[in-house]
JSON list of C-alpha atoms in Angstrom, two decimals:
[
{"chain": "A", "resi": 1, "resn": "MET", "atom": "CA", "xyz": [0.00, 0.00, 0.00]},
{"chain": "A", "resi": 2, "resn": "TYR", "atom": "CA", "xyz": [1.19, 3.44, -0.91]},
{"chain": "A", "resi": 3, "resn": "TYR", "atom": "CA", "xyz": [1.24, 7.00, 0.36]},
{"chain": "A", "resi": 4, "resn": "GLU", "atom": "CA", "xyz": [1.96, 9.98, -1.85]},
{"chain": "A", "resi": 5, "resn": "ILE", "atom": "CA", "xyz": [4.88, 12.18, -0.87]},
{"chain": "A", "resi": 6, "resn": "VAL", "atom": "CA", "xyz": [5.68, 15.62, -2.22]},
{"chain": "A", "resi": 7, "resn": "ILE", "atom": "CA", "xyz": [9.36, 16.35, -2.81]},
{"chain": "A", "resi": 8, "resn": "GLU", "atom": "CA", "xyz": [10.61, 19.87, -3.49]},
{"chain": "A", "resi": 9, "resn": "MET", "atom": "CA", "xyz": [14.06, 21.38, -3.72]},
{"chain": "A", "resi": 10, "resn": "ASP", "atom": "CA", "xyz": [14.75, 23.54, -0.67]},
{"chain": "A", "resi": 11, "resn": "GLU", "atom": "CA", "xyz": [17.53, 26.02, -0.06]},
{"chain": "A", "resi": 12, "resn": "ALA", "atom": "CA", "xyz": [18.63, 26.65, 3.51]},
{"chain": "A", "resi": 13, "resn": "GLU", "atom": "CA", "xyz": [19.71, 30.07, 4.78]},
{"chain": "A", "resi": 14, "resn": "ASP", "atom": "CA", "xyz": [23.34, 29.02, 4.44]},
{"chain": "A", "resi": 15, "resn": "GLY", "atom": "CA", "xyz": [22.82, 28.20, 0.75]},
{"chain": "A", "resi": 16, "resn": "THR", "atom": "CA", "xyz": [22.86, 24.40, 1.06]},
{"chain": "A", "resi": 17, "resn": "LEU", "atom": "CA", "xyz": [20.33, 22.53, -1.02]},
{"chain": "A", "resi": 18, "resn": "SER", "atom": "CA", "xyz": [18.22, 19.59, 0.10]},
{"chain": "A", "resi": 19, "resn": "TRP", "atom": "CA", "xyz": [14.99, 17.87, -0.86]},
{"chain": "A", "resi": 20, "resn": "LEU", "atom": "CA", "xyz": [12.05, 18.83, 1.35]},
{"chain": "A", "resi": 21, "resn": "VAL", "atom": "CA", "xyz": [9.38, 16.14, 1.87]},
{"chain": "A", "resi": 22, "resn": "SER", "atom": "CA", "xyz": [5.76, 16.56, 2.90]},
{"chain": "A", "resi": 23, "resn": "VAL", "atom": "CA", "xyz": [2.89, 14.07, 2.91]},
{"chain": "A", "resi": 24, "resn": "PRO", "atom": "CA", "xyz": [-0.61, 15.31, 2.02]},
{"chain": "A", "resi": 25, "resn": "GLU", "atom": "CA", "xyz": [-2.34, 12.65, 4.15]},
{"chain": "A", "resi": 26, "resn": "PHE", "atom": "CA", "xyz": [-0.15, 13.46, 7.19]},
{"chain": "A", "resi": 27, "resn": "PRO", "atom": "CA", "xyz": [0.09, 17.25, 7.61]},
{"chain": "A", "resi": 28, "resn": "GLU", "atom": "CA", "xyz": [2.34, 16.77, 10.65]},
{"chain": "A", "resi": 29, "resn": "ILE", "atom": "CA", "xyz": [5.15, 15.38, 8.46]},
{"chain": "A", "resi": 30, "resn": "THR", "atom": "CA", "xyz": [8.01, 17.47, 7.17]},
{"chain": "A", "resi": 31, "resn": "THR", "atom": "CA", "xyz": [11.39, 15.89, 6.56]},
{"chain": "A", "resi": 32, "resn": "PHE", "atom": "CA", "xyz": [14.23, 16.16, 4.05]},
{"chain": "A", "resi": 33, "resn": "GLY", "atom": "CA", "xyz": [17.08, 14.36, 2.36]},
{"chain": "A", "resi": 34, "resn": "GLU", "atom": "CA", "xyz": [20.26, 15.34, 0.60]},
{"chain": "A", "resi": 35, "resn": "THR", "atom": "CA", "xyz": [19.21, 13.25, -2.41]},
{"chain": "A", "resi": 36, "resn": "LYS", "atom": "CA", "xyz": [15.79, 12.33, -3.77]},
{"chain": "A", "resi": 37, "resn": "GLU", "atom": "CA", "xyz": [16.36, 8.71, -2.75]},
{"chain": "A", "resi": 38, "resn": "GLU", "atom": "CA", "xyz": [17.25, 9.72, 0.81]},
{"chain": "A", "resi": 39, "resn": "ALA", "atom": "CA", "xyz": [14.25, 12.07, 0.88]},
{"chain": "A", "resi": 40, "resn": "CYS", "atom": "CA", "xyz": [11.94, 9.17, -0.11]},
{"chain": "A", "resi": 41, "resn": "GLN", "atom": "CA", "xyz": [13.47, 6.91, 2.55]},
{"chain": "A", "resi": 42, "resn": "ASN", "atom": "CA", "xyz": [13.09, 9.63, 5.19]},
{"chain": "A", "resi": 43, "resn": "GLY", "atom": "CA", "xyz": [9.52, 10.25, 4.04]},
{"chain": "A", "resi": 44, "resn": "LEU", "atom": "CA", "xyz": [8.68, 6.57, 4.53]},
{"chain": "A", "resi": 45, "resn": "LYS", "atom": "CA", "xyz": [10.26, 6.56, 8.01]},
{"chain": "A", "resi": 46, "resn": "ALA", "atom": "CA", "xyz": [8.30, 9.69, 8.91]},
{"chain": "A", "resi": 47, "resn": "ILE", "atom": "CA", "xyz": [5.05, 8.06, 7.74]},
{"chain": "A", "resi": 48, "resn": "GLU", "atom": "CA", "xyz": [5.78, 5.00, 9.88]},
{"chain": "A", "resi": 49, "resn": "GLU", "atom": "CA", "xyz": [6.44, 7.26, 12.90]},
{"chain": "A", "resi": 50, "resn": "ALA", "atom": "CA", "xyz": [3.24, 9.23, 12.23]},
{"chain": "A", "resi": 51, "resn": "ILE", "atom": "CA", "xyz": [1.22, 6.01, 12.04]},
{"chain": "A", "resi": 52, "resn": "ALA", "atom": "CA", "xyz": [2.78, 4.77, 15.31]},
{"chain": "A", "resi": 53, "resn": "ALA", "atom": "CA", "xyz": [1.99, 8.11, 16.99]},
{"chain": "A", "resi": 54, "resn": "ARG", "atom": "CA", "xyz": [-1.61, 8.06, 15.77]},
{"chain": "A", "resi": 55, "resn": "ILE", "atom": "CA", "xyz": [-2.07, 4.50, 17.05]},
{"chain": "A", "resi": 56, "resn": "ALA", "atom": "CA", "xyz": [-0.60, 5.51, 20.42]},
{"chain": "A", "resi": 57, "resn": "ASP", "atom": "CA", "xyz": [-2.92, 8.54, 20.59]},
{"chain": "A", "resi": 58, "resn": "GLY", "atom": "CA", "xyz": [-6.02, 6.67, 19.35]},
{"chain": "A", "resi": 59, "resn": "GLU", "atom": "CA", "xyz": [-6.29, 8.91, 16.27]},
{"chain": "A", "resi": 60, "resn": "ALA", "atom": "CA", "xyz": [-7.45, 8.00, 12.77]},
{"chain": "A", "resi": 61, "resn": "ILE", "atom": "CA", "xyz": [-4.96, 6.84, 10.15]},
{"chain": "A", "resi": 62, "resn": "PRO", "atom": "CA", "xyz": [-5.54, 7.93, 6.55]},
{"chain": "A", "resi": 63, "resn": "ALA", "atom": "CA", "xyz": [-6.15, 4.97, 4.26]},
{"chain": "A", "resi": 64, "resn": "PRO", "atom": "CA", "xyz": [-3.25, 4.26, 1.90]},
{"chain": "A", "resi": 65, "resn": "ARG", "atom": "CA", "xyz": [-3.68, 3.92, -1.85]},
{"chain": "A", "resi": 66, "resn": "HIS", "atom": "CA", "xyz": [-3.72, 0.53, -3.55]},
{"chain": "A", "resi": 67, "resn": "GLU", "atom": "CA", "xyz": [-1.56, 1.78, -6.41]},
{"chain": "A", "resi": 68, "resn": "PRO", "atom": "CA", "xyz": [1.26, 4.34, -6.58]},
{"chain": "A", "resi": 69, "resn": "CYS", "atom": "CA", "xyz": [-0.01, 7.76, -7.58]},
{"chain": "A", "resi": 70, "resn": "GLY", "atom": "CA", "xyz": [0.32, 8.42, -11.28]},
{"chain": "A", "resi": 71, "resn": "HIS", "atom": "CA", "xyz": [2.17, 11.66, -10.71]},
{"chain": "A", "resi": 72, "resn": "GLY", "atom": "CA", "xyz": [4.85, 12.67, -8.26]},
{"chain": "A", "resi": 73, "resn": "HIS", "atom": "CA", "xyz": [6.28, 10.18, -5.80]},
{"chain": "A", "resi": 74, "resn": "SER", "atom": "CA", "xyz": [4.82, 7.37, -3.73]},
{"chain": "A", "resi": 75, "resn": "VAL", "atom": "CA", "xyz": [6.33, 5.22, -1.00]},
{"chain": "A", "resi": 76, "resn": "GLN", "atom": "CA", "xyz": [5.20, 1.71, -0.19]},
{"chain": "A", "resi": 77, "resn": "LEU", "atom": "CA", "xyz": [4.56, 0.63, 3.38]},
{"chain": "A", "resi": 78, "resn": "PRO", "atom": "CA", "xyz": [6.30, -2.55, 4.47]},
{"chain": "A", "resi": 79, "resn": "ALA", "atom": "CA", "xyz": [3.75, -5.40, 4.69]},
{"chain": "A", "resi": 80, "resn": "LEU", "atom": "CA", "xyz": [3.98, -5.80, 8.47]},
{"chain": "A", "resi": 81, "resn": "ILE", "atom": "CA", "xyz": [3.46, -2.06, 9.07]},
{"chain": "A", "resi": 82, "resn": "PHE", "atom": "CA", "xyz": [0.48, -2.08, 6.70]},
{"chain": "A", "resi": 83, "resn": "LEU", "atom": "CA", "xyz": [-1.13, -5.08, 8.42]},
{"chain": "A", "resi": 84, "resn": "LYS", "atom": "CA", "xyz": [-0.71, -3.57, 11.88]},
{"chain": "A", "resi": 85, "resn": "ALA", "atom": "CA", "xyz": [-2.14, -0.22, 10.75]},
{"chain": "A", "resi": 86, "resn": "LEU", "atom": "CA", "xyz": [-5.04, -2.00, 9.03]},
{"chain": "A", "resi": 87, "resn": "LEU", "atom": "CA", "xyz": [-5.76, -4.06, 12.15]},
{"chain": "A", "resi": 88, "resn": "TYR", "atom": "CA", "xyz": [-5.85, -0.82, 14.16]},
{"chain": "A", "resi": 89, "resn": "MET", "atom": "CA", "xyz": [-8.14, 0.92, 11.64]},
{"chain": "A", "resi": 90, "resn": "LEU", "atom": "CA", "xyz": [-10.56, -2.02, 11.42]},
{"chain": "A", "resi": 91, "resn": "SER", "atom": "CA", "xyz": [-10.62, -2.57, 15.20]},
{"chain": "A", "resi": 92, "resn": "LYS", "atom": "CA", "xyz": [-11.39, 1.11, 15.70]},
{"chain": "A", "resi": 93, "resn": "SER", "atom": "CA", "xyz": [-14.12, 1.14, 13.05]},
{"chain": "A", "resi": 94, "resn": "LYS", "atom": "CA", "xyz": [-15.77, -1.97, 14.54]},
{"chain": "A", "resi": 95, "resn": "GLY", "atom": "CA", "xyz": [-15.50, -0.65, 18.11]},
{"chain": "A", "resi": 96, "resn": "VAL", "atom": "CA", "xyz": [-13.31, -3.56, 19.20]},
{"chain": "A", "resi": 97, "resn": "THR", "atom": "CA", "xyz": [-11.03, -2.40, 22.02]},
{"chain": "A", "resi": 98, "resn": "ARG", "atom": "CA", "xyz": [-7.73, -4.04, 22.83]},
{"chain": "A", "resi": 99, "resn": "ALA", "atom": "CA", "xyz": [-9.29, -5.47, 25.99]},
{"chain": "A", "resi": 100, "resn": "GLU", "atom": "CA", "xyz": [-12.10, -6.99, 23.93]},
{"chain": "A", "resi": 101, "resn": "LEU", "atom": "CA", "xyz": [-9.64, -8.34, 21.38]},
{"chain": "A", "resi": 102, "resn": "SER", "atom": "CA", "xyz": [-7.67, -9.88, 24.24]},
{"chain": "A", "resi": 103, "resn": "ARG", "atom": "CA", "xyz": [-10.83, -11.64, 25.47]},
{"chain": "A", "resi": 104, "resn": "ARG", "atom": "CA", "xyz": [-11.77, -12.87, 22.00]},
{"chain": "A", "resi": 105, "resn": "LEU", "atom": "CA", "xyz": [-8.29, -14.28, 21.41]},
{"chain": "A", "resi": 106, "resn": "GLY", "atom": "CA", "xyz": [-7.77, -15.61, 24.94]},
{"chain": "A", "resi": 107, "resn": "TRP", "atom": "CA", "xyz": [-4.43, -13.79, 25.08]},
{"chain": "A", "resi": 108, "resn": "HIS", "atom": "CA", "xyz": [-2.82, -11.61, 27.71]},
{"chain": "A", "resi": 109, "resn": "ARG", "atom": "CA", "xyz": [-3.33, -7.90, 27.07]},
{"chain": "A", "resi": 110, "resn": "GLU", "atom": "CA", "xyz": [0.42, -7.40, 26.51]},
{"chain": "A", "resi": 111, "resn": "GLN", "atom": "CA", "xyz": [0.33, -9.90, 23.62]},
{"chain": "A", "resi": 112, "resn": "VAL", "atom": "CA", "xyz": [-2.46, -7.90, 21.98]},
{"chain": "A", "resi": 113, "resn": "ASP", "atom": "CA", "xyz": [-0.68, -4.59, 22.59]},
{"chain": "A", "resi": 114, "resn": "ARG", "atom": "CA", "xyz": [2.34, -5.90, 20.63]},
{"chain": "A", "resi": 115, "resn": "LEU", "atom": "CA", "xyz": [0.14, -6.33, 17.57]},
{"chain": "A", "resi": 116, "resn": "PHE", "atom": "CA", "xyz": [-0.29, -2.56, 17.48]},
{"chain": "A", "resi": 117, "resn": "ARG", "atom": "CA", "xyz": [3.38, -1.69, 18.09]},
{"chain": "A", "resi": 118, "resn": "LEU", "atom": "CA", "xyz": [5.04, -1.06, 14.75]},
{"chain": "A", "resi": 119, "resn": "ASP", "atom": "CA", "xyz": [8.49, -1.76, 16.20]},
{"chain": "A", "resi": 120, "resn": "HIS", "atom": "CA", "xyz": [7.49, -5.29, 17.30]},
{"chain": "A", "resi": 121, "resn": "LYS", "atom": "CA", "xyz": [7.99, -8.10, 14.79]},
{"chain": "A", "resi": 122, "resn": "SER", "atom": "CA", "xyz": [4.63, -9.81, 15.22]},
{"chain": "A", "resi": 123, "resn": "GLN", "atom": "CA", "xyz": [4.18, -13.17, 13.53]},
{"chain": "A", "resi": 124, "resn": "LEU", "atom": "CA", "xyz": [1.77, -13.54, 10.62]},
{"chain": "A", "resi": 125, "resn": "ASP", "atom": "CA", "xyz": [-0.25, -16.25, 12.39]},
{"chain": "A", "resi": 126, "resn": "GLN", "atom": "CA", "xyz": [-0.86, -13.85, 15.29]},
{"chain": "A", "resi": 127, "resn": "LEU", "atom": "CA", "xyz": [-2.09, -11.16, 12.93]},
{"chain": "A", "resi": 128, "resn": "GLU", "atom": "CA", "xyz": [-4.30, -13.68, 11.12]},
{"chain": "A", "resi": 129, "resn": "ALA", "atom": "CA", "xyz": [-5.87, -14.69, 14.44]},
{"chain": "A", "resi": 130, "resn": "ALA", "atom": "CA", "xyz": [-6.49, -11.04, 15.36]},
{"chain": "A", "resi": 131, "resn": "PHE", "atom": "CA", "xyz": [-8.12, -10.23, 12.02]},
{"chain": "A", "resi": 132, "resn": "GLU", "atom": "CA", "xyz": [-10.32, -13.33, 12.40]},
{"chain": "A", "resi": 133, "resn": "ALA", "atom": "CA", "xyz": [-11.26, -12.26, 15.95]},
{"chain": "A", "resi": 134, "resn": "ILE", "atom": "CA", "xyz": [-12.54, -8.89, 14.72]},
{"chain": "A", "resi": 135, "resn": "GLY", "atom": "CA", "xyz": [-14.53, -10.58, 11.97]},
{"chain": "A", "resi": 136, "resn": "VAL", "atom": "CA", "xyz": [-12.33, -9.75, 9.00]},
{"chain": "A", "resi": 137, "resn": "PRO", "atom": "CA", "xyz": [-10.41, -12.85, 7.92]},
{"chain": "A", "resi": 138, "resn": "LEU", "atom": "CA", "xyz": [-7.04, -11.94, 6.45]},
{"chain": "A", "resi": 139, "resn": "ALA", "atom": "CA", "xyz": [-6.83, -12.77, 2.73]},
{"chain": "A", "resi": 140, "resn": "PHE", "atom": "CA", "xyz": [-4.29, -11.92, 0.06]},
{"chain": "A", "resi": 141, "resn": "ASP", "atom": "CA", "xyz": [-4.92, -11.34, -3.63]},
{"chain": "A", "resi": 142, "resn": "ILE", "atom": "CA", "xyz": [-1.63, -11.54, -5.48]},
{"chain": "A", "resi": 143, "resn": "SER", "atom": "CA", "xyz": [-1.43, -11.60, -9.26]},
{"chain": "A", "resi": 144, "resn": "PHE", "atom": "CA", "xyz": [1.44, -13.46, -10.86]},
{"chain": "A", "resi": 145, "resn": "PRO", "atom": "CA", "xyz": [2.90, -12.18, -14.12]},
{"chain": "A", "resi": 146, "resn": "GLU", "atom": "CA", "xyz": [2.09, -14.21, -17.18]},
{"chain": "A", "resi": 147, "resn": "ALA", "atom": "CA", "xyz": [4.80, -16.65, -18.27]},
{"chain": "A", "resi": 148, "resn": "ALA", "atom": "CA", "xyz": [6.66, -15.48, -21.36]}
]
């Protein structure tokens, strides 16, 4: 899943040039890089931090795009980050608290809390169980390229 980033050349007061990054879906993000590649990497890190902060504060997370934007630049969320953010968004929309999810799964609350921590390397089977517990079974739709 993708988020659009806006990259613009920026000149500091001392005359040094860098690439300034902003993210339309996350107005709190402003970062930079010395190269466009570094700016994109820093933009992705900033998005991950913004998502983690919004989860911690109980705030909404903007839905990512399914495809890169046709213009400008897009960054792709790592799969684990995307799944954790999606679990948070779906739990919130269905009114399933972490305490309720803990009861449904029969897990300790700390185990459930780890599912929402982006810095924790949760296992796929744990995420599958959590999605099932909120009533949204996890499914993947991957298209393979045609054989030449």
